[in-house]
mmCIF file of C-alpha atoms in Angstrom:
data_model
loop_
_atom_site.group_PDB
_atom_site.id
_atom_site.type_symbol
_atom_site.label_atom_id
_atom_site.label_comp_id
_atom_site.label_asym_id
_atom_site.label_seq_id
_atom_site.Cartn_x
_atom_site.Cartn_y
_atom_site.Cartn_z
ATOM 1 C CA MET A 1 0.000 0.000 0.000
ATOM 2 C CA SER A 2 1.409 3.380 -0.972
ATOM 3 C CA LEU A 3 1.608 6.380 1.338
ATOM 4 C CA SER A 4 -1.078 8.160 -0.684
ATOM 5 C CA ASP A 5 -3.418 5.177 -0.069
ATOM 6 C CA ALA A 6 -2.769 5.298 3.690
ATOM 7 C CA VAL A 7 -3.328 9.006 4.119
ATOM 8 C CA SER A 8 -6.720 10.678 3.860
ATOM 9 C CA PRO A 9 -7.074 13.066 0.897
ATOM 10 C CA ASP A 10 -7.918 15.807 3.387
ATOM 11 C CA ALA A 11 -4.805 15.246 5.502
ATOM 12 C CA PRO A 12 -1.904 17.695 5.145
ATOM 13 C CA ASP A 13 1.000 16.670 2.951
ATOM 14 C CA PRO A 14 3.513 15.010 5.328
ATOM 15 C CA TYR A 15 6.492 16.732 3.738
ATOM 16 C CA GLU A 16 4.831 20.135 3.994
ATOM 17 C CA LEU A 17 4.029 19.310 7.627
ATOM 18 C CA LEU A 18 7.657 18.443 8.348
ATOM 19 C CA SER A 19 8.762 21.680 6.682
ATOM 20 C CA TRP A 20 6.327 23.604 8.870
ATOM 21 C CA TYR A 21 7.682 21.881 11.991
ATOM 22 C CA ALA A 22 11.214 22.848 10.976
ATOM 23 C CA GLU A 23 10.120 26.447 10.334
ATOM 24 C CA MET A 24 8.592 26.593 13.825
ATOM 25 C CA GLY A 25 11.840 25.419 15.392
ATOM 26 C CA VAL A 26 10.873 21.801 16.216
ATOM 27 C CA THR A 27 14.157 19.912 16.403
ATOM 28 C CA GLU A 28 13.166 16.492 17.743
ATOM 29 C CA ALA A 29 10.276 14.035 17.548
ATOM 30 C CA LEU A 30 9.198 12.320 20.775
ATOM 31 C CA ASP A 31 7.962 8.732 20.962
ATOM 32 C CA GLU A 32 5.068 7.424 23.045
ATOM 33 C CA ALA A 33 7.495 5.324 25.107
ATOM 34 C CA PRO A 34 10.364 6.935 27.035
ATOM 35 C CA ARG A 35 13.817 6.589 25.466
ATOM 36 C CA ASN A 36 17.292 6.783 26.938
ATOM 37 C CA HIS A 37 19.039 9.415 24.837
ATOM 38 C CA PHE A 38 22.365 8.586 26.529
ATOM 39 C CA ALA A 39 22.285 4.898 25.570
ATOM 40 C CA ASP A 40 24.636 3.484 22.927
ATOM 41 C CA PRO A 41 23.324 3.973 19.382
ATOM 42 C CA ALA A 42 21.035 1.240 18.105
ATOM 43 C CA PRO A 43 22.297 -0.992 15.256
ATOM 44 C CA ALA A 44 21.828 0.371 11.768
ATOM 45 C CA GLY A 45 18.271 0.011 10.596
ATOM 46 C CA GLU A 46 16.916 -0.493 14.121
ATOM 47 C CA ARG A 47 15.508 1.934 16.700
ATOM 48 C CA GLY A 48 16.429 1.926 20.354
ATOM 49 C CA ASP A 49 13.250 -0.047 21.167
ATOM 50 C CA GLY A 50 14.132 -2.831 18.747
ATOM 51 C CA GLN A 51 11.690 -1.669 16.078
ATOM 52 C CA PRO A 52 12.883 -0.942 12.539
ATOM 53 C CA ARG A 53 13.663 2.661 11.692
ATOM 54 C CA LEU A 54 11.434 4.488 9.218
ATOM 55 C CA ARG A 55 13.286 4.945 5.958
ATOM 56 C CA PRO A 56 12.766 7.805 3.497
ATOM 57 C CA LEU A 57 10.424 7.069 0.630
ATOM 58 C CA PRO A 58 12.039 6.299 -2.725
ATOM 59 C CA GLY A 59 13.031 9.507 -4.418
ATOM 60 C CA ARG A 60 12.951 11.444 -1.124
ATOM 61 C CA PRO A 61 16.486 11.773 0.277
ATOM 62 C CA ALA A 62 16.816 11.828 4.028
ATOM 63 C CA ALA A 63 17.161 15.344 5.457
ATOM 64 C CA PRO A 64 20.766 16.084 6.421
ATOM 65 C CA ALA A 65 21.425 16.465 10.114
ATOM 66 C CA ARG A 66 22.047 20.012 11.239
ATOM 67 C CA PRO A 67 25.430 20.656 12.819
ATOM 68 C CA MET A 68 25.175 21.155 16.556
ATOM 69 C CA ALA A 69 28.797 22.066 17.328
ATOM 70 C CA ALA A 70 27.672 25.467 18.594
ATOM 71 C CA ALA A 71 25.713 23.873 21.425
ATOM 72 C CA ALA A 72 28.891 22.401 22.854
ATOM 73 C CA THR A 73 30.564 25.770 23.346
ATOM 74 C CA ALA A 74 30.388 27.093 26.883
ATOM 75 C CA PRO A 75 28.633 30.504 27.030
ATOM 76 C CA ASP A 76 31.550 32.266 28.725
ATOM 77 C CA ASP A 77 34.012 30.821 26.226
ATOM 78 C CA ALA A 78 31.724 31.805 23.351
ATOM 79 C CA THR A 79 31.548 35.410 24.561
ATOM 80 C CA VAL A 80 35.332 35.634 24.904
ATOM 81 C CA SER A 81 35.756 34.129 21.437
ATOM 82 C CA ALA A 82 33.196 36.537 19.957
ATOM 83 C CA LYS A 83 35.016 39.543 21.417
ATOM 84 C CA ALA A 84 38.344 38.368 20.022
ATOM 85 C CA LEU A 85 36.979 37.614 16.553
ATOM 86 C CA ALA A 86 35.108 40.903 16.371
ATOM 87 C CA ARG A 87 38.145 42.908 17.417
ATOM 88 C CA GLU A 88 40.357 41.205 14.847
ATOM 89 C CA ALA A 89 38.029 42.134 11.959
ATOM 90 C CA ARG A 90 39.362 45.227 10.174
ATOM 91 C CA THR A 91 36.606 45.549 7.588
ATOM 92 C CA LEU A 92 32.911 44.723 7.354
ATOM 93 C CA ASP A 93 33.732 41.871 4.961
ATOM 94 C CA GLU A 94 36.170 40.414 7.475
ATOM 95 C CA LEU A 95 33.541 40.736 10.200
ATOM 96 C CA LYS A 96 30.979 38.911 8.056
ATOM 97 C CA ALA A 97 33.491 36.128 7.405
ATOM 98 C CA ALA A 98 34.231 35.892 11.133
ATOM 99 C CA LEU A 99 30.519 35.537 11.900
ATOM 100 C CA ALA A 100 30.116 32.892 9.210
ATOM 101 C CA GLY A 101 32.798 30.786 10.876
ATOM 102 C CA PHE A 102 31.696 31.436 14.459
ATOM 103 C CA GLU A 103 30.292 28.354 16.226
ATOM 104 C CA GLY A 104 29.594 29.857 19.635
ATOM 105 C CA CYS A 105 25.878 30.667 19.230
ATOM 106 C CA VAL A 106 23.325 27.859 19.146
ATOM 107 C CA LEU A 107 21.038 29.889 16.877
ATOM 108 C CA LYS A 108 23.365 29.186 13.975
ATOM 109 C CA ALA A 109 22.451 25.488 14.100
ATOM 110 C CA THR A 110 18.755 26.096 13.397
ATOM 111 C CA ALA A 111 18.965 29.091 11.057
ATOM 112 C CA LYS A 112 19.002 28.740 7.284
ATOM 113 C CA ASN A 113 21.211 31.751 6.589
ATOM 114 C CA LEU A 114 23.502 34.267 8.209
ATOM 115 C CA VAL A 115 21.711 37.635 8.040
ATOM 116 C CA PHE A 116 24.525 40.173 8.206
ATOM 117 C CA ALA A 117 23.392 43.477 6.687
ATOM 118 C CA ASP A 118 21.739 45.301 3.815
ATOM 119 C CA GLY A 119 21.832 48.789 2.385
ATOM 120 C CA ASN A 120 24.745 51.164 1.953
ATOM 121 C CA PRO A 121 27.650 50.743 4.426
ATOM 122 C CA GLN A 122 28.641 54.330 3.608
ATOM 123 C CA GLY A 123 25.157 55.641 4.400
ATOM 124 C CA ARG A 124 24.835 58.357 7.014
ATOM 125 C CA VAL A 125 22.269 56.358 9.008
ATOM 126 C CA MET A 126 22.678 52.889 10.505
ATOM 127 C CA MET A 127 19.573 51.072 11.747
ATOM 128 C CA VAL A 128 19.777 48.056 14.068
ATOM 129 C CA GLY A 129 16.825 45.762 14.735
ATOM 130 C CA GLU A 130 16.537 42.686 16.957
ATOM 131 C CA ALA A 131 16.824 39.455 14.938
ATOM 132 C CA PRO A 132 15.847 38.025 11.542
ATOM 133 C CA GLY A 133 12.363 36.670 10.923
ATOM 134 C CA ALA A 134 11.308 33.868 8.599
ATOM 135 C CA ASP A 135 11.583 35.933 5.406
ATOM 136 C CA GLU A 136 14.942 37.348 6.415
ATOM 137 C CA ASP A 137 16.253 33.899 7.335
ATOM 138 C CA ARG A 138 15.175 32.482 3.989
ATOM 139 C CA ILE A 139 16.650 35.314 1.893
ATOM 140 C CA GLY A 140 19.647 36.198 4.062
ATOM 141 C CA LEU A 141 18.955 39.940 4.318
ATOM 142 C CA PRO A 142 17.462 41.995 7.187
ATOM 143 C CA PHE A 143 14.046 43.662 7.041
ATOM 144 C CA VAL A 144 12.725 42.136 3.811
ATOM 145 C CA GLY A 145 9.317 40.888 4.996
ATOM 146 C CA ARG A 146 6.229 42.970 5.778
ATOM 147 C CA SER A 147 8.159 44.872 8.457
ATOM 148 C CA GLY A 148 10.909 45.664 6.006
ATOM 149 C CA GLN A 149 8.466 46.887 3.395
ATOM 150 C CA LEU A 150 6.919 49.224 5.948
ATOM 151 C CA LEU A 151 10.387 50.398 7.010
ATOM 152 C CA ASP A 152 11.233 51.238 3.397
ATOM 153 C CA ARG A 153 8.064 53.320 3.102
ATOM 154 C CA MET A 154 8.845 55.071 6.386
ATOM 155 C CA LEU A 155 12.325 55.975 5.132
ATOM 156 C CA ALA A 156 10.964 57.140 1.797
ATOM 157 C CA ALA A 157 8.609 59.506 3.663
ATOM 158 C CA ILE A 158 11.655 61.527 4.779
ATOM 159 C CA GLY A 159 13.577 61.155 1.539
ATOM 160 C CA LEU A 160 15.833 58.229 2.485
ATOM 161 C CA SER A 161 16.402 54.835 0.882
ATOM 162 C CA ARG A 162 18.279 51.784 2.081
ATOM 163 C CA LYS A 163 20.118 51.574 -1.243
ATOM 164 C CA ASP A 164 21.735 54.988 -0.907
ATOM 165 C CA ASP A 165 21.333 56.397 2.599
ATOM 166 C CA VAL A 166 20.850 53.648 5.192
ATOM 167 C CA TYR A 167 22.815 50.645 6.426
ATOM 168 C CA ILE A 168 20.663 48.016 8.163
ATOM 169 C CA ALA A 169 21.622 45.200 10.539
ATOM 170 C CA ASN A 170 20.313 43.286 13.563
ATOM 171 C CA MET A 171 21.476 42.606 17.092
ATOM 172 C CA LEU A 172 21.565 38.897 16.224
ATOM 173 C CA PRO A 173 22.494 37.626 12.747
ATOM 174 C CA TRP A 174 20.609 34.323 13.066
ATOM 175 C CA ARG A 175 16.881 33.730 13.431
ATOM 176 C CA PRO A 176 15.686 32.332 16.760
ATOM 177 C CA PRO A 177 13.519 29.230 16.128
ATOM 178 C CA GLY A 178 9.866 30.106 15.712
ATOM 179 C CA ASN A 179 10.702 33.820 16.029
ATOM 180 C CA ARG A 180 11.018 33.417 19.784
ATOM 181 C CA THR A 181 12.631 36.156 21.854
ATOM 182 C CA PRO A 182 16.422 35.711 22.004
ATOM 183 C CA THR A 183 17.752 34.727 25.396
ATOM 184 C CA PRO A 184 20.008 37.150 27.314
ATOM 185 C CA GLN A 185 22.818 34.641 26.805
ATOM 186 C CA GLU A 186 22.361 34.671 23.013
ATOM 187 C CA VAL A 187 22.288 38.473 22.985
ATOM 188 C CA ALA A 188 25.457 38.673 25.090
ATOM 189 C CA ILE A 189 27.321 36.284 22.795
ATOM 190 C CA CYS A 190 26.391 38.204 19.626
ATOM 191 C CA LEU A 191 26.768 41.700 21.108
ATOM 192 C CA PRO A 192 30.506 42.110 20.311
ATOM 193 C CA PHE A 193 29.801 41.540 16.619
ATOM 194 C CA ILE A 194 27.106 44.209 16.255
ATOM 195 C CA GLN A 195 29.180 46.633 18.323
ATOM 196 C CA ARG A 196 32.117 46.113 15.967
ATOM 197 C CA GLN A 197 29.790 46.385 12.972
ATOM 198 C CA ILE A 198 28.629 49.808 14.152
ATOM 199 C CA GLU A 199 32.223 50.877 14.769
ATOM 200 C CA LEU A 200 33.342 49.798 11.291
ATOM 201 C CA ALA A 201 30.327 51.329 9.510
ATOM 202 C CA ASP A 202 30.875 54.559 11.484
ATOM 203 C CA PRO A 203 27.502 56.193 10.657
ATOM 204 C CA ASP A 204 26.583 59.787 11.411
ATOM 205 C CA ILE A 205 23.453 58.623 13.278
ATOM 206 C CA LEU A 206 22.499 55.311 14.894
ATOM 207 C CA VAL A 207 18.826 54.314 15.034
ATOM 208 C CA CYS A 208 17.814 51.444 17.325
ATOM 209 C CA VAL A 209 14.659 49.860 15.915
ATOM 210 C CA GLY A 210 12.569 48.275 18.670
ATOM 211 C CA GLY A 211 12.975 47.680 22.375
ATOM 212 C CA PRO A 212 15.594 44.879 22.373
ATOM 213 C CA SER A 213 17.972 46.909 20.204
ATOM 214 C CA ALA A 214 17.428 50.055 22.285
ATOM 215 C CA GLN A 215 18.091 48.102 25.474
ATOM 216 C CA GLY A 216 21.089 46.151 24.195
ATOM 217 C CA LEU A 217 22.907 49.099 22.625
ATOM 218 C CA LEU A 218 21.650 52.174 24.480
ATOM 219 C CA GLY A 219 20.603 50.746 27.846
ATOM 220 C CA PHE A 220 16.993 51.907 27.419
ATOM 221 C CA THR A 221 14.102 50.112 29.108
ATOM 222 C CA GLY A 222 10.551 50.578 27.873
ATOM 223 C CA ILE A 223 10.558 51.545 24.206
ATOM 224 C CA LEU A 224 7.422 53.692 24.462
ATOM 225 C CA ARG A 225 9.077 55.809 27.163
ATOM 226 C CA SER A 226 12.518 55.955 25.590
ATOM 227 C CA ARG A 227 11.761 56.352 21.884
ATOM 228 C CA GLY A 228 12.489 59.747 20.408
ATOM 229 C CA LYS A 229 15.171 60.617 22.988
ATOM 230 C CA TRP A 230 18.615 61.550 21.715
ATOM 231 C CA VAL A 231 21.657 60.053 23.428
ATOM 232 C CA GLU A 232 25.244 59.355 22.398
ATOM 233 C CA TYR A 233 26.520 55.898 21.507
ATOM 234 C CA ASP A 234 30.215 55.395 22.210
ATOM 235 C CA THR A 235 31.950 53.153 19.667
ATOM 236 C CA GLY A 236 35.284 53.440 21.421
ATOM 237 C CA ALA A 237 36.567 55.606 18.591
ATOM 238 C CA ARG A 238 33.912 58.335 18.639
ATOM 239 C CA ARG A 239 30.492 59.169 20.050
ATOM 240 C CA ILE A 240 27.552 58.899 17.645
ATOM 241 C CA PRO A 241 24.142 60.563 18.063
ATOM 242 C CA ALA A 242 21.597 57.791 18.626
ATOM 243 C CA ILE A 243 17.826 57.546 18.851
ATOM 244 C CA ALA A 244 15.369 54.695 19.391
ATOM 245 C CA THR A 245 12.113 54.208 17.528
ATOM 246 C CA LEU A 246 9.279 51.683 17.343
ATOM 247 C CA HIS A 247 9.739 48.489 15.371
ATOM 248 C CA PRO A 248 7.720 48.225 12.128
ATOM 249 C CA ALA A 249 6.383 44.836 13.281
ATOM 250 C CA TYR A 250 4.861 46.586 16.307
ATOM 251 C CA LEU A 251 3.400 49.282 14.056
ATOM 252 C CA LEU A 252 1.741 46.630 11.910
ATOM 253 C CA ARG A 253 -0.013 45.352 15.051
ATOM 254 C CA GLN A 254 -0.657 48.823 16.499
ATOM 255 C CA PRO A 255 -1.151 51.169 13.505
ATOM 256 C CA LEU A 256 -2.265 54.074 15.718
ATOM 257 C CA GLN A 257 1.292 54.249 17.075
ATOM 258 C CA LYS A 258 2.598 55.252 13.661
ATOM 259 C CA ARG A 259 2.123 58.845 14.795
ATOM 260 C CA LEU A 260 4.910 58.321 17.336
ATOM 261 C CA ALA A 261 7.181 56.742 14.736
ATOM 262 C CA TRP A 262 6.503 59.708 12.447
ATOM 263 C CA ARG A 263 7.751 62.060 15.161
ATOM 264 C CA ASP A 264 10.935 60.009 15.414
ATOM 265 C CA LEU A 265 11.407 60.101 11.660
ATOM 266 C CA ARG A 266 10.977 63.862 11.605
ATOM 267 C CA ALA A 267 13.569 64.167 14.367
ATOM 268 C CA LEU A 268 15.939 61.968 12.363
ATOM 269 C CA LYS A 269 15.426 64.098 9.244
ATOM 270 C CA ALA A 270 16.030 67.293 11.214
ATOM 271 C CA ALA A 271 19.263 65.873 12.646
ATOM 272 C CA LEU A 272 20.483 64.895 9.190
ATOM 273 C CA ASP A 273 19.701 68.411 7.965
ATOM 274 C CA GLY A 274 21.569 69.904 10.927
ATOM 275 C CA LYS A 275 18.450 71.487 12.402
ATOM 276 C CA ASN A 276 18.793 70.142 15.931
#
């Protein structure tokens, strides 16, 4: 009996279902009976309970196992390694290469792509969000989904474009599974890289997009209270004017708050024009 005979016509396609599970960050299937995950591996073709393993259907290659080397790195060691690698990078290309080879963050094991940056590295404005979403993870560029499209329209409203005027990155270059909130440990491990990225880009103005970015880089708490306030961000080489604003994803859920984001954009435009 074929698989199509065993499955109801109304049931979801099993391969689409598995892809959805992977997209949501599911990394392991659990059996009805308890299993000892520390036991010696079962013989080839046999499960730990003595039952035969399920084999991929003809024409459907087995999915390759994702590397999990990052999980073995101790958090403190990973942070030290991240600081050293970031400091050694002399250009943005070198920093991207360092991130691509970095194994200290577990998010790398579940992400499809490294999401480093987009836009113009020589742009006067650098924007930093939190972490990639599903669209960004698939394409490998930040802010390309619905949030990114809204961000582009917001920038265009004050005469800016990411192609010419803005350099865009995220606090974390890998997508957390299921778009979950990054852990403080994950943020701490990746922080040296975004700090070095800001230093190397050396923008005239830094814009933190959303609460996690504003907290991680500027020390703000409560984005609604802290947005629109000018502070200075110290790169170690110079101090850069910085401002926080609301994340486009939040504005999509709370469209009435676009009026606050518009105030922030006007303040950004005025600063670029030397009016404040």
